[in-house]
XYZ file of C-alpha atoms in Angstrom:
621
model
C 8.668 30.480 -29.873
C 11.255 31.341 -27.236
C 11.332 34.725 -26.081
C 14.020 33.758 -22.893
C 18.120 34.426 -23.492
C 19.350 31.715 -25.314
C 23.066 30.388 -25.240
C 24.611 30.314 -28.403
C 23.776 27.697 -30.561
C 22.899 26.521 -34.080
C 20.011 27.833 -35.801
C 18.569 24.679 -36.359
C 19.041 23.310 -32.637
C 16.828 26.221 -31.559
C 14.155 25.310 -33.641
C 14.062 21.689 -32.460
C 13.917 23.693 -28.650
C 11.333 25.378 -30.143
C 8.479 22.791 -31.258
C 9.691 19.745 -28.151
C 7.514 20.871 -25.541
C 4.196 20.761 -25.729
C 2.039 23.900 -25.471
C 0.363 24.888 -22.150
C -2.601 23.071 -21.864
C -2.248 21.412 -25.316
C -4.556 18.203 -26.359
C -2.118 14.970 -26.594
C -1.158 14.070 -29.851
C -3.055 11.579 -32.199
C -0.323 9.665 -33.911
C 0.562 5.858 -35.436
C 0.962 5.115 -31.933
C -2.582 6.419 -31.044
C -4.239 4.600 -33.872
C -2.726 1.293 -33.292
C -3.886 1.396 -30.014
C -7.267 2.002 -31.108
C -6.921 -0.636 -33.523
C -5.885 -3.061 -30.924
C -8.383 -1.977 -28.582
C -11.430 -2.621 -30.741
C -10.199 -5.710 -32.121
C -10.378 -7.289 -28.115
C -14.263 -6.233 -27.839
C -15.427 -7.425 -31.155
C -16.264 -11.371 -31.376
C -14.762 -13.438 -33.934
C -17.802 -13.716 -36.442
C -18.708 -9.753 -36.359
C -15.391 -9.242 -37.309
C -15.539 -11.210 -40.753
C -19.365 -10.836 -41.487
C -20.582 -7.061 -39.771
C -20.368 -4.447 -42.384
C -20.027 -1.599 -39.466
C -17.796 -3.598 -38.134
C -15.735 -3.836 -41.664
C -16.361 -0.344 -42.091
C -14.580 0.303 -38.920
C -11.159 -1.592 -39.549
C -11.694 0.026 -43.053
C -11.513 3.357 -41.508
C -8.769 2.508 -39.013
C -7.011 0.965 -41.825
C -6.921 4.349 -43.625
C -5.852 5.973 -40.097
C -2.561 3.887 -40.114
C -1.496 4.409 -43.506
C -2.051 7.770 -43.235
C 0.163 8.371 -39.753
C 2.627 6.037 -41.245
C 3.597 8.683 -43.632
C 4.155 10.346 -41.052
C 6.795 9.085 -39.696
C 10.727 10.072 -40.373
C 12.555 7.874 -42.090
C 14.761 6.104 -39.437
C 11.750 5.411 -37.610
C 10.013 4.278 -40.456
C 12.649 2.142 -41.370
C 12.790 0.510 -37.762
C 8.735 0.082 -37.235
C 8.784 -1.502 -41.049
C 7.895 -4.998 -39.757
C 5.750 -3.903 -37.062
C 3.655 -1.905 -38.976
C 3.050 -4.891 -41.494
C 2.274 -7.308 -38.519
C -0.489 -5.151 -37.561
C -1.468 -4.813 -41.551
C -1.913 -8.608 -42.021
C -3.295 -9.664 -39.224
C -5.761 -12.360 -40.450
C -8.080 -12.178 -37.423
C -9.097 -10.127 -34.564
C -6.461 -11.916 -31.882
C -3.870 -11.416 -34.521
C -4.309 -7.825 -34.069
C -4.583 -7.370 -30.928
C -1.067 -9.750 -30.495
C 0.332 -6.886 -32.748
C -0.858 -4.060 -31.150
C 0.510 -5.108 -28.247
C 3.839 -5.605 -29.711
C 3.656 -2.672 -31.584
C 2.568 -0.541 -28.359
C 6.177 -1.982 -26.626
C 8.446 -1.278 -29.200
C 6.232 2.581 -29.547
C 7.175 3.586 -26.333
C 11.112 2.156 -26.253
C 14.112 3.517 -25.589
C 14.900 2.661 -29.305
C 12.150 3.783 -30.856
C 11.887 6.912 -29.391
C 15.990 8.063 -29.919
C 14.737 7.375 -33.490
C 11.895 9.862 -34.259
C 14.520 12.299 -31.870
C 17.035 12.122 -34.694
C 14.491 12.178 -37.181
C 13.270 15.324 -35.669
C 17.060 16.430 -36.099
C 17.880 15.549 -39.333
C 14.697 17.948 -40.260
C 15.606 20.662 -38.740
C 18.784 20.911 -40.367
C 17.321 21.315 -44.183
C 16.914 25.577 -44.242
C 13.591 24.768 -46.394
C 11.537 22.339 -43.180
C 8.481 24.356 -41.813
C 7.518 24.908 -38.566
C 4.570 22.441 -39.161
C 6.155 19.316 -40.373
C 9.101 19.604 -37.161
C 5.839 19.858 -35.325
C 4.264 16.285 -36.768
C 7.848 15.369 -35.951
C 7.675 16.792 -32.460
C 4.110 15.271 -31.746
C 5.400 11.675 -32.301
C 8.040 12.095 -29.666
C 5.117 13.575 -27.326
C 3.165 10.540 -27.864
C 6.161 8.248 -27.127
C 6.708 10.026 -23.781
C 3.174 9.631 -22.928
C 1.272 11.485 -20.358
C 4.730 12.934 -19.038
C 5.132 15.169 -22.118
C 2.214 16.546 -20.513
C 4.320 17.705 -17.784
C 5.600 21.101 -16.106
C 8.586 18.880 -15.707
C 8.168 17.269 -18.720
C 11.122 15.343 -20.132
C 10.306 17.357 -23.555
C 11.060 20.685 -22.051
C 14.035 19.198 -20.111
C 15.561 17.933 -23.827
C 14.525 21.307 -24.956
C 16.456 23.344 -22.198
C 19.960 21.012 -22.835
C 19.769 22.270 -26.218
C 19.730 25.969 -26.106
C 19.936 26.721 -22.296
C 23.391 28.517 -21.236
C 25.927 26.516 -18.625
C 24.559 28.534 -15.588
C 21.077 27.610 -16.280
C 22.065 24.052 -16.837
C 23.881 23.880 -13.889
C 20.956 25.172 -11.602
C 18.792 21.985 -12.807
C 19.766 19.683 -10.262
C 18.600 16.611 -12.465
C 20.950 18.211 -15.849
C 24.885 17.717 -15.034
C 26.802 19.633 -17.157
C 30.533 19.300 -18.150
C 33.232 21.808 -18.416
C 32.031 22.638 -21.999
C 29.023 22.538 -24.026
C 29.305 21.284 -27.120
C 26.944 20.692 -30.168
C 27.293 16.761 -29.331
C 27.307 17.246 -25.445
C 23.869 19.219 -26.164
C 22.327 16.071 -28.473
C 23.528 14.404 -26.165
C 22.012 15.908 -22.767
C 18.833 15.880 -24.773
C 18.471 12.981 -26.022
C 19.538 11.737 -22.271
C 16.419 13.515 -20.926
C 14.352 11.664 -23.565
C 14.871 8.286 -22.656
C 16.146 8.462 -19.017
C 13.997 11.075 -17.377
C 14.145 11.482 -13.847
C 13.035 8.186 -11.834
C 12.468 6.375 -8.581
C 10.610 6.205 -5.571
C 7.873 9.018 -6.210
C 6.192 10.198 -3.161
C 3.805 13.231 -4.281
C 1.952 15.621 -0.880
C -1.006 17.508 -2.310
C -3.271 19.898 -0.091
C -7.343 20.224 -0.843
C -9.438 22.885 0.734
C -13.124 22.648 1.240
C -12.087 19.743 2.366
C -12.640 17.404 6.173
C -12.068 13.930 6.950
C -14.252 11.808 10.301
C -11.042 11.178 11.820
C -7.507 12.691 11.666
C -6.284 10.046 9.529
C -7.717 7.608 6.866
C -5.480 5.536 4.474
C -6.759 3.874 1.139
C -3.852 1.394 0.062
C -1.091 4.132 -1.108
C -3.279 7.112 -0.508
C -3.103 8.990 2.864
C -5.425 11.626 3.948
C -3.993 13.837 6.850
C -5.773 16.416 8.502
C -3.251 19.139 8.785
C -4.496 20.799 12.184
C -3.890 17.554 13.927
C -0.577 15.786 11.902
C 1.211 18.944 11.465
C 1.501 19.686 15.435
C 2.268 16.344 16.169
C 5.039 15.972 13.201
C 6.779 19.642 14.539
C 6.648 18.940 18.568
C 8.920 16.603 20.049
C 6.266 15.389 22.534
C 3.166 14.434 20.574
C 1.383 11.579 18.602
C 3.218 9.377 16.790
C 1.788 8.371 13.253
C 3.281 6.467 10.159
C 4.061 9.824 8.163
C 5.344 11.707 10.607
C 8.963 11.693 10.354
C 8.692 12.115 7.005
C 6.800 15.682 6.890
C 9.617 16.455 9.548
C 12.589 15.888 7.013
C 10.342 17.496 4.322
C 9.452 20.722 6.392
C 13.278 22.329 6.078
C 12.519 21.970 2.058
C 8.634 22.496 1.707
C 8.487 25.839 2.468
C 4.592 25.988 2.300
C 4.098 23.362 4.889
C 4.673 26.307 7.649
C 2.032 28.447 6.192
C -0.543 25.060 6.175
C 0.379 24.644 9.207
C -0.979 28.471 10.562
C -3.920 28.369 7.707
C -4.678 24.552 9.379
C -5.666 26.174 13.240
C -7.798 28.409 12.044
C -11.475 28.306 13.338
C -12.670 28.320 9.638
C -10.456 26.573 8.112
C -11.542 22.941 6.122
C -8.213 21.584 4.771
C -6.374 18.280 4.452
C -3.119 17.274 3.487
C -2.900 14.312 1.090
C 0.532 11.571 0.102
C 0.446 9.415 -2.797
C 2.882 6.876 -3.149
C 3.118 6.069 -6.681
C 6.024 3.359 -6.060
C 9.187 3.386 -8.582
C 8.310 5.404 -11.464
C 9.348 8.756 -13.548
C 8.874 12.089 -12.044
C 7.097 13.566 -14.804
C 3.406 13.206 -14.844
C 3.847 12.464 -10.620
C 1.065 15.660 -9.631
C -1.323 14.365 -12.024
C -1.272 10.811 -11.293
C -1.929 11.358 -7.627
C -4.408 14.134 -8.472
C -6.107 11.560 -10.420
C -5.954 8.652 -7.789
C -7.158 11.029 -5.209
C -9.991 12.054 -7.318
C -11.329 8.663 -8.354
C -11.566 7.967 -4.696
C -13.068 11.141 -3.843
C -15.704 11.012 -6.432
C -17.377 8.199 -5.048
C -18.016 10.549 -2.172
C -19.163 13.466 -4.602
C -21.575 10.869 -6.561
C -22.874 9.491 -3.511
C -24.124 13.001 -2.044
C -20.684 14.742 -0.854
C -18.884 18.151 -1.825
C -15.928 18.303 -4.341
C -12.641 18.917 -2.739
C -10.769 21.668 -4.303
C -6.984 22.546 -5.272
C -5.414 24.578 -2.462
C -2.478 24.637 -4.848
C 0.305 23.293 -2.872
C 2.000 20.206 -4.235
C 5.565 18.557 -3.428
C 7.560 16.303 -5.179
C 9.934 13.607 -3.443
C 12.271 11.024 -4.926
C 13.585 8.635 -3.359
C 12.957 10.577 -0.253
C 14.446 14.000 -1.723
C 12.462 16.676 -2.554
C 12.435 17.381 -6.719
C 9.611 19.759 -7.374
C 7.681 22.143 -5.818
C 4.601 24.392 -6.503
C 5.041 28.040 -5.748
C 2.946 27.890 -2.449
C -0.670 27.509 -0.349
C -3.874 29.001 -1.785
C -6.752 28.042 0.269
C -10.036 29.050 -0.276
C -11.543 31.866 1.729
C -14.352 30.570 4.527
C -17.728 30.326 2.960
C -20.442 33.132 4.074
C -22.913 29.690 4.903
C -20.296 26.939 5.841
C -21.676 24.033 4.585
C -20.629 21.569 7.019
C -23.284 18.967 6.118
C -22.047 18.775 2.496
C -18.557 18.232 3.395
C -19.611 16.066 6.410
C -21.096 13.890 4.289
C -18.181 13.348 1.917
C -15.873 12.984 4.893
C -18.360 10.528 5.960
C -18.292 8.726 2.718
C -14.592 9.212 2.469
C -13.616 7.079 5.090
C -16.020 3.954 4.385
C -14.301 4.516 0.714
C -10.915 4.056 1.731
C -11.598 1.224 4.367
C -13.388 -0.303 1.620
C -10.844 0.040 -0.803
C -7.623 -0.366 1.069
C -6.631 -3.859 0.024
C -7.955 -3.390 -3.605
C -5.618 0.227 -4.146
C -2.816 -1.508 -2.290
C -2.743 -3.842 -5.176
C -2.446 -1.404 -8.106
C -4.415 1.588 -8.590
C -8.177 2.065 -10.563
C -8.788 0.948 -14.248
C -8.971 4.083 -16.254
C -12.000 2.846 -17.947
C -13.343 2.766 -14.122
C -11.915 6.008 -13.272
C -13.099 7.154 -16.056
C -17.057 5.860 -15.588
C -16.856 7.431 -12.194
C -15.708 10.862 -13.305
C -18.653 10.750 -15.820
C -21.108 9.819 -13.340
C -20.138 12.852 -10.897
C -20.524 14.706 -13.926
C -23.724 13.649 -14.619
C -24.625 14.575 -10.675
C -24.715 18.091 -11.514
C -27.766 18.568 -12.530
C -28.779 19.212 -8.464
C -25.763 18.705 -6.778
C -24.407 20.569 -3.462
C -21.695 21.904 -6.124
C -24.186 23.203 -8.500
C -26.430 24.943 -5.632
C -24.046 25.903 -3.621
C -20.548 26.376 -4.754
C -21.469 27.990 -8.790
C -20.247 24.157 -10.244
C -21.226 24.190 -14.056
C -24.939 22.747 -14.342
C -25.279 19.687 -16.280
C -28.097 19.372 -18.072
C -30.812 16.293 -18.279
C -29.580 15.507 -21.822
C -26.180 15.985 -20.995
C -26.303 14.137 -17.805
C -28.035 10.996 -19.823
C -25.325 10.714 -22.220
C -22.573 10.801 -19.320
C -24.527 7.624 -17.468
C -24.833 6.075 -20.660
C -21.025 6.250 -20.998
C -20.388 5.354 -17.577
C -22.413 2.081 -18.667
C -20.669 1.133 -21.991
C -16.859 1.784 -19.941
C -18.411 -0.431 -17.093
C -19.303 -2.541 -19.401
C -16.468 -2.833 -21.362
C -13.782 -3.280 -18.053
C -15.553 -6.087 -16.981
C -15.577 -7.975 -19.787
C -19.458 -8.480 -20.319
C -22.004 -7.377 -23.147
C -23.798 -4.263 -22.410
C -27.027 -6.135 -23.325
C -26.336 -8.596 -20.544
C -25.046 -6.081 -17.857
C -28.376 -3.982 -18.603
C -30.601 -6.787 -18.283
C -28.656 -7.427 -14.647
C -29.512 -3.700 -14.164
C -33.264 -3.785 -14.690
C -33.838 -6.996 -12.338
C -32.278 -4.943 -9.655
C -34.135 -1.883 -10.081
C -37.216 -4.443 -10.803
C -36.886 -5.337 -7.187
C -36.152 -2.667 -5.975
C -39.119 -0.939 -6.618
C -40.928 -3.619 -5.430
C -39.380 -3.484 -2.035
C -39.786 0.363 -1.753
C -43.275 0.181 -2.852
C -43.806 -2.446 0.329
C -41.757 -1.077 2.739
C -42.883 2.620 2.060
C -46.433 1.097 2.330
C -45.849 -0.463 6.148
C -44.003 2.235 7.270
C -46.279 4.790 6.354
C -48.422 5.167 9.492
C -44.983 5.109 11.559
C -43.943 7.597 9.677
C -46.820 10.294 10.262
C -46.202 9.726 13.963
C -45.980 13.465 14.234
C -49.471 13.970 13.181
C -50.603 12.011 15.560
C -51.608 12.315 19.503
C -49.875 8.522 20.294
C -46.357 9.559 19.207
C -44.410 7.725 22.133
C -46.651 3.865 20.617
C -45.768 4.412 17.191
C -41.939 5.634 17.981
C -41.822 2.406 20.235
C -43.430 0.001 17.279
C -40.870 1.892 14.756
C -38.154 0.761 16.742
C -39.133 -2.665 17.272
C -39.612 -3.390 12.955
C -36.460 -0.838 11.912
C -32.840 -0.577 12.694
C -30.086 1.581 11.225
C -27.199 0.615 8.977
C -26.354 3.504 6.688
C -29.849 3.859 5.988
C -33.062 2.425 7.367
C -33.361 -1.681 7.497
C -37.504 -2.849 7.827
C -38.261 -6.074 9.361
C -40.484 -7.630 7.291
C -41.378 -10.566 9.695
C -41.922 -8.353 12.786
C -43.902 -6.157 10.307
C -46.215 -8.979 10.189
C -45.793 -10.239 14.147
C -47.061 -6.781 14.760
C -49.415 -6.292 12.147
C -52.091 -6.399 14.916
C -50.736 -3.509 17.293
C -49.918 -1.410 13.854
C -53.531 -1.871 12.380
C -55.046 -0.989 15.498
C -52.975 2.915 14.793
C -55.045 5.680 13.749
C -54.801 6.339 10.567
C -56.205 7.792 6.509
C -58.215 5.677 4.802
C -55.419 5.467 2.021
C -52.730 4.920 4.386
C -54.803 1.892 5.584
C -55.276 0.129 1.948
C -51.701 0.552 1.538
C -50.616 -1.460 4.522
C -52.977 -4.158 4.152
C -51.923 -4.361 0.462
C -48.103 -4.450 2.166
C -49.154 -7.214 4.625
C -50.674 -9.508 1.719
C -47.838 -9.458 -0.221
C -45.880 -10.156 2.350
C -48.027 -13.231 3.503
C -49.293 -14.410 0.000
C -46.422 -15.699 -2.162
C -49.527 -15.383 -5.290
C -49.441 -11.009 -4.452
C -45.376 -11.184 -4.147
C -45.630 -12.489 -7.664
C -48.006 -10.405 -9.135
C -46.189 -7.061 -7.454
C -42.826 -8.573 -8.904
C -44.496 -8.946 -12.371
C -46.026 -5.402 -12.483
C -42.359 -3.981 -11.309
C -40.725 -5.832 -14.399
C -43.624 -5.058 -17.065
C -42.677 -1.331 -15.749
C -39.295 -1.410 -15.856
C -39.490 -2.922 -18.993
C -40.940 0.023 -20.408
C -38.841 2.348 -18.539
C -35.528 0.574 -20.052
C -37.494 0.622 -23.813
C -38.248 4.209 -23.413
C -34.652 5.137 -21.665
C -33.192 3.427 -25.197
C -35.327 5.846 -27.142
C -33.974 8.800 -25.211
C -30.585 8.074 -25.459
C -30.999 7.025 -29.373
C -32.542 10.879 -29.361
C -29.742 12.543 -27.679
C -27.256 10.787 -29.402
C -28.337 10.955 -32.907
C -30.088 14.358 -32.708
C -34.032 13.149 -32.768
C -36.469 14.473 -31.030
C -36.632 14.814 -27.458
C -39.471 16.920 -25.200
C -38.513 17.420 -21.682
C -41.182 15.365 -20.595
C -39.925 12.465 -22.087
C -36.519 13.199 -21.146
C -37.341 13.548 -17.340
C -39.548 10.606 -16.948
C -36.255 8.373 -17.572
C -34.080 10.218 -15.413
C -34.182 8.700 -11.961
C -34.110 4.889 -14.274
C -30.635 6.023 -15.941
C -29.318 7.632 -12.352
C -30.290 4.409 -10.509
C -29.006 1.937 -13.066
C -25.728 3.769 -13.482
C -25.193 4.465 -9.761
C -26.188 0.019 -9.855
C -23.397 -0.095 -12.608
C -20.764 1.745 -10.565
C -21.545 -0.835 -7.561
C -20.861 -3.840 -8.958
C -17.761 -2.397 -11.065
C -16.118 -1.294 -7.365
C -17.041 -4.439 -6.168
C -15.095 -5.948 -9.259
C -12.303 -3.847 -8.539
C -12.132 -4.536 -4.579
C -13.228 -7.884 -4.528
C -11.262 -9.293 -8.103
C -14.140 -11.400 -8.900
C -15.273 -11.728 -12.645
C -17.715 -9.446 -14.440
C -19.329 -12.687 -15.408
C -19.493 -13.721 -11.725
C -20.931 -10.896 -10.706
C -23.829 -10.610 -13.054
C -24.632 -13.510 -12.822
C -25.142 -13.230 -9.230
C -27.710 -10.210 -10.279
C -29.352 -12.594 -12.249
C -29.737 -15.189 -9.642
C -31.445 -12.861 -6.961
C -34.276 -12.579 -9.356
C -34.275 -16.381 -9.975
C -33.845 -17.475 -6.241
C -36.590 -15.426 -5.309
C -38.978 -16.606 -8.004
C -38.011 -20.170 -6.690
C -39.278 -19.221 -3.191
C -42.100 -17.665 -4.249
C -43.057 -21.541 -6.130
C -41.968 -23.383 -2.989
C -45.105 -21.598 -1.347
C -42.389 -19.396 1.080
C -43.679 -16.087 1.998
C -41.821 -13.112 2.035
C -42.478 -13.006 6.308
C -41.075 -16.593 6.486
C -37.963 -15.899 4.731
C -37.078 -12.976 6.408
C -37.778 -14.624 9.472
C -35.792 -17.612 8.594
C -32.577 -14.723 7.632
C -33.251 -13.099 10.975
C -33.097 -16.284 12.892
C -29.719 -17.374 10.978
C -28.384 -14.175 11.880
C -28.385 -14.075 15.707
């Protein structure tokens, strides 16, 4: 309830003030809205014969059924009235596309204009009867929430901004820039103000500046489509002086620096030996301002969790945000918190995201130009730098919330099904892809660990400067290590003729057979998929156990771990490739599926693995 001076008003317009806005850090609201949208959405994955013959499946839309006749009664009666047809559209659908076509509809005419000065009056015309509780305004209140989305959300939040016109005196009014205010305030002019801030909420060219501490980029500047990361000691300088580098942004923190008050004190926190900050703009394009901070916050962090997955450090809130529209500053945070230096500064964590970082955005640039991340891919990634924590740099290092080996199963197996799901393909089908990869993969790593072995106990060994000289005439660097096969085998003679163990011998001339002998290529490739294959059988027991409750030792549990980390991580690959590259799901796995097959087909054209890596090598120069 309100404890702030109000002006005065009716009785019953201060309890519509009082249940608009939603509660700090309040769940969003499951409404008709919400359940015809899940409707809709499980209608598209379901094929056309599991929708008429699968009892889950019929027990499903049975439940969902239920869902929207209860929510419907719901409603208040104006918007009732207007949603009528809709609502029976969605009711007789005869098939699976039919609903989905009405969802959709349904979804448009939720979130209108219309629609949503509707439940507003029905929320009205409740308040006004002396006997209306608290509770049902609120079921009133929550439908509006839901039709304002993710703004209602908000610190700006149109909600509170309908709220204020309605019970907020003319001085306050007049102090919110976006609220004009005429001579007198009215009952009417108040409805009216209100209902103004529910359906035309603050809008245009959104440009949102957002500071991160434990936080370092490679260069001083890297750009992924609308994002733009800034390192503050370097742009900051150059944006104030009249005699510096010139860069894309630059003007614009100029005109912003006169409004931005904390840009001054990022500027002094940003020269500062320990100091690991960078300055981050989002252009979200022609939109509302409500809901501006978290859409960028949750741009930048799908971006920066491939980093965080991939080895790096989480950046962290320095709690400085700014607002502009249309080039004007609207909203601003109360100021610069950065984090105090670390006793052990762990450059090599945040090195590595940096590093990370800026392959990420090159990557990415074209793709994020285009439209930002899938929430079902945004999504899959924040699940799988969840599931990172078991071990992370966060966890060891900066008191991040350990995830546990259960826990972090579940998450990967989520990450999956959303993968799955945003590129269109069965899960069946994608995990199959999966499990050739990681087949071959561990039938490269078994051979290439196997030749490189006596390289790599150079150290041990009195002829250090021959064995550093061989290394370098097989290996070469690319992000990680690349093996020659065929100049494995050229110089199979100089790297036999190396001391080394007994095992360590055995190993390499296993290696060098398989390599040589398309008949031992096979057989390794059949061993790695008979034990991936039980790998993937007994991952699908774990995660039956953790999600239904069964019995799980920790034995079990940990022997699938690395299969669901690599598989997932595999996952999250091919859906950023998706993403970047706009190539089918289809496509894509199917292309998984052919590496196996091509490579099979070598094997029964008699091709060693030496000849065709010599034949890729030779194509290449």
């Amino acid at each position: 309830m309100r404890t702030r001076q109000t002006a005065a008003v009716s009785d019953w317009l201060v309890s519509v003030a009082d249940v608009l806005p939603l509660a700090h850090r309040a769940v969003a609201p499951y409404t008709l809205g919400e359940a015809v949208a899940e409707f809709g959405a499980y209608a598209r994955g379901i094929d056309a014969h599991s929708w008429r013959k699968s009892r889950p499946v019929l027990n499903y839309r049975n439940s969902l059924g239920r869902e929207i006749e209860a929510q419907s009664e719901r409603l208040g009666n104006q918007l009732s009235s207007f949603l009528a047809p809709l609502i029976d559209d969605v009711r007789r659908a005869a098939d699976g596309n039919g609903v989905v076509a009405a969802a959709s509809q349904f979804r448009k005419v939720w979130h209108s204009r219309a629609a949503t000065s509707q439940a507003f009056r029905d929320l009205c015309d409740a308040a006004k009867c002396p006997e209306t509780t608290s509770s049902a305004l609120r079921e009133l209140s929550a439908i509006l929430a839901s039709q304002v989305g993710p703004a209602a959300h908000d610190a700006f939040s149109p909600l509170r901004d309908a709220s204020d016109a309605l019970v907020s005196t003319e001085e306050e009014l007049r102090w919110r820039r976006s609220m004009p205010v005429p001579g007198t305030l009215s009952e009417a002019r108040r409805l009216e103000m209100a209902e103004e801030s529910l359906l035309f909420p603050p809008a245009g060219r959104i440009v949102v500046w957002i500071v991160y501490a434990r936080a370092t980029l490679w260069g001083m500047r890297a750009a992924a489509g609308p994002i733009t990361f800034l390192r503050p000691e370097w742009a900051l300088p150059n944006a104030f002086e009249s005699d510096h580098q010139d860069f894309p942004e630059r003007t614009e923190l100029r005109e912003l620096r006169s409004h931005v008050h904390w840009l001054d004190d990022l500027h002094h926190e940003s020269l500062k030996p320990e100091s690991r900050l960078v300055l981050a703009r989002v252009d979200l394009g022609k939109r509302q301002v409500s809901g501006a901070v978290e859409e960028a916050r949750r741009r930048i962090d799908a971006v920066v969790s491939i980093a965080v997955q991939a080895g790096g450090v989480s950046w962290q809130s320095a709690g400085a945000t700014a607002v502009a529209v249309d080039g004007r500053v609207h909203t601003l945070s109360p100021g610069l918190a950065p984090r105090g230096p670390l006793k052990d500064d762990d450059s090599y964590g945040m090195g590595a995201t940096a590093e990370v970082l800026t392959s990420v955005a090159d990557q990415l640039d074209t793709a994020l130009s285009k439209g930002p991340m899938p929430d079902r891919l945004v999504e899959a990634l924040t699940s799988l730098r969840e599931a990172r924590m078991t071990d992370h740099r966060d966890a060891l290092f900066y008191g991040a919330r350990r995830v546990t080996p259960r826990i972090a199963t579940a998450l990967e197996d989520h990450a999956i099904e959303l993968i799955a799901s945003e590129l269109g393909v069965r899960p069946e089908r994608l995990a199959d892809a999966l499990q050739r990869r990681e087949a071959l993969d561990h039938a490269d790593q078994y051979v290439l660990s196997s030749l490189m072995s006596p390289l790599d106990t150079a150290w041990t060994h009195g002829d250090r400067d021959g064995r550093r000289e061989l290394e370098q005439e097989i290996t070469h660097y690319d992000g990680g290590r690349i093996v020659s096969i065929a100049k494995a085998v050229a110089l199979q003679d100089e790297i036999c003729s190396l001391t080394m163990t007994p095992l360590q011998r055995a190993d390499l001339e296993t290696a060098l057979a398989i390599c040589t002998d398309p008949a031992r290529e096979r057989q390794l490739l059949e061993d790695s998929w008979a034990h991936t294959t039980l790998l993937r059988e007994r991952h699908r027991r774990v995660r039956n156990a953790v999600n239904h409750g069964l019995p799980l030792g920790a034995i079990m549990l940990n022997s699938v771990r690395a299969y669901a980390a690599e598989t997932s991580h595999a996952a999250l690959n091919i859906a950023l490739t998706w993403f970047k590259n706009g190539e089918s799901g289809g496509v894509l796995l199917k292309r998984e599926e052919e590496a196996w097959g091509e490579r099979m087909a070598r094997i029964d054209n008699g091709d060693s693995w030496a000849v065709e890596d010599a034949r890729i090598n030779d194509a290449s120069e």
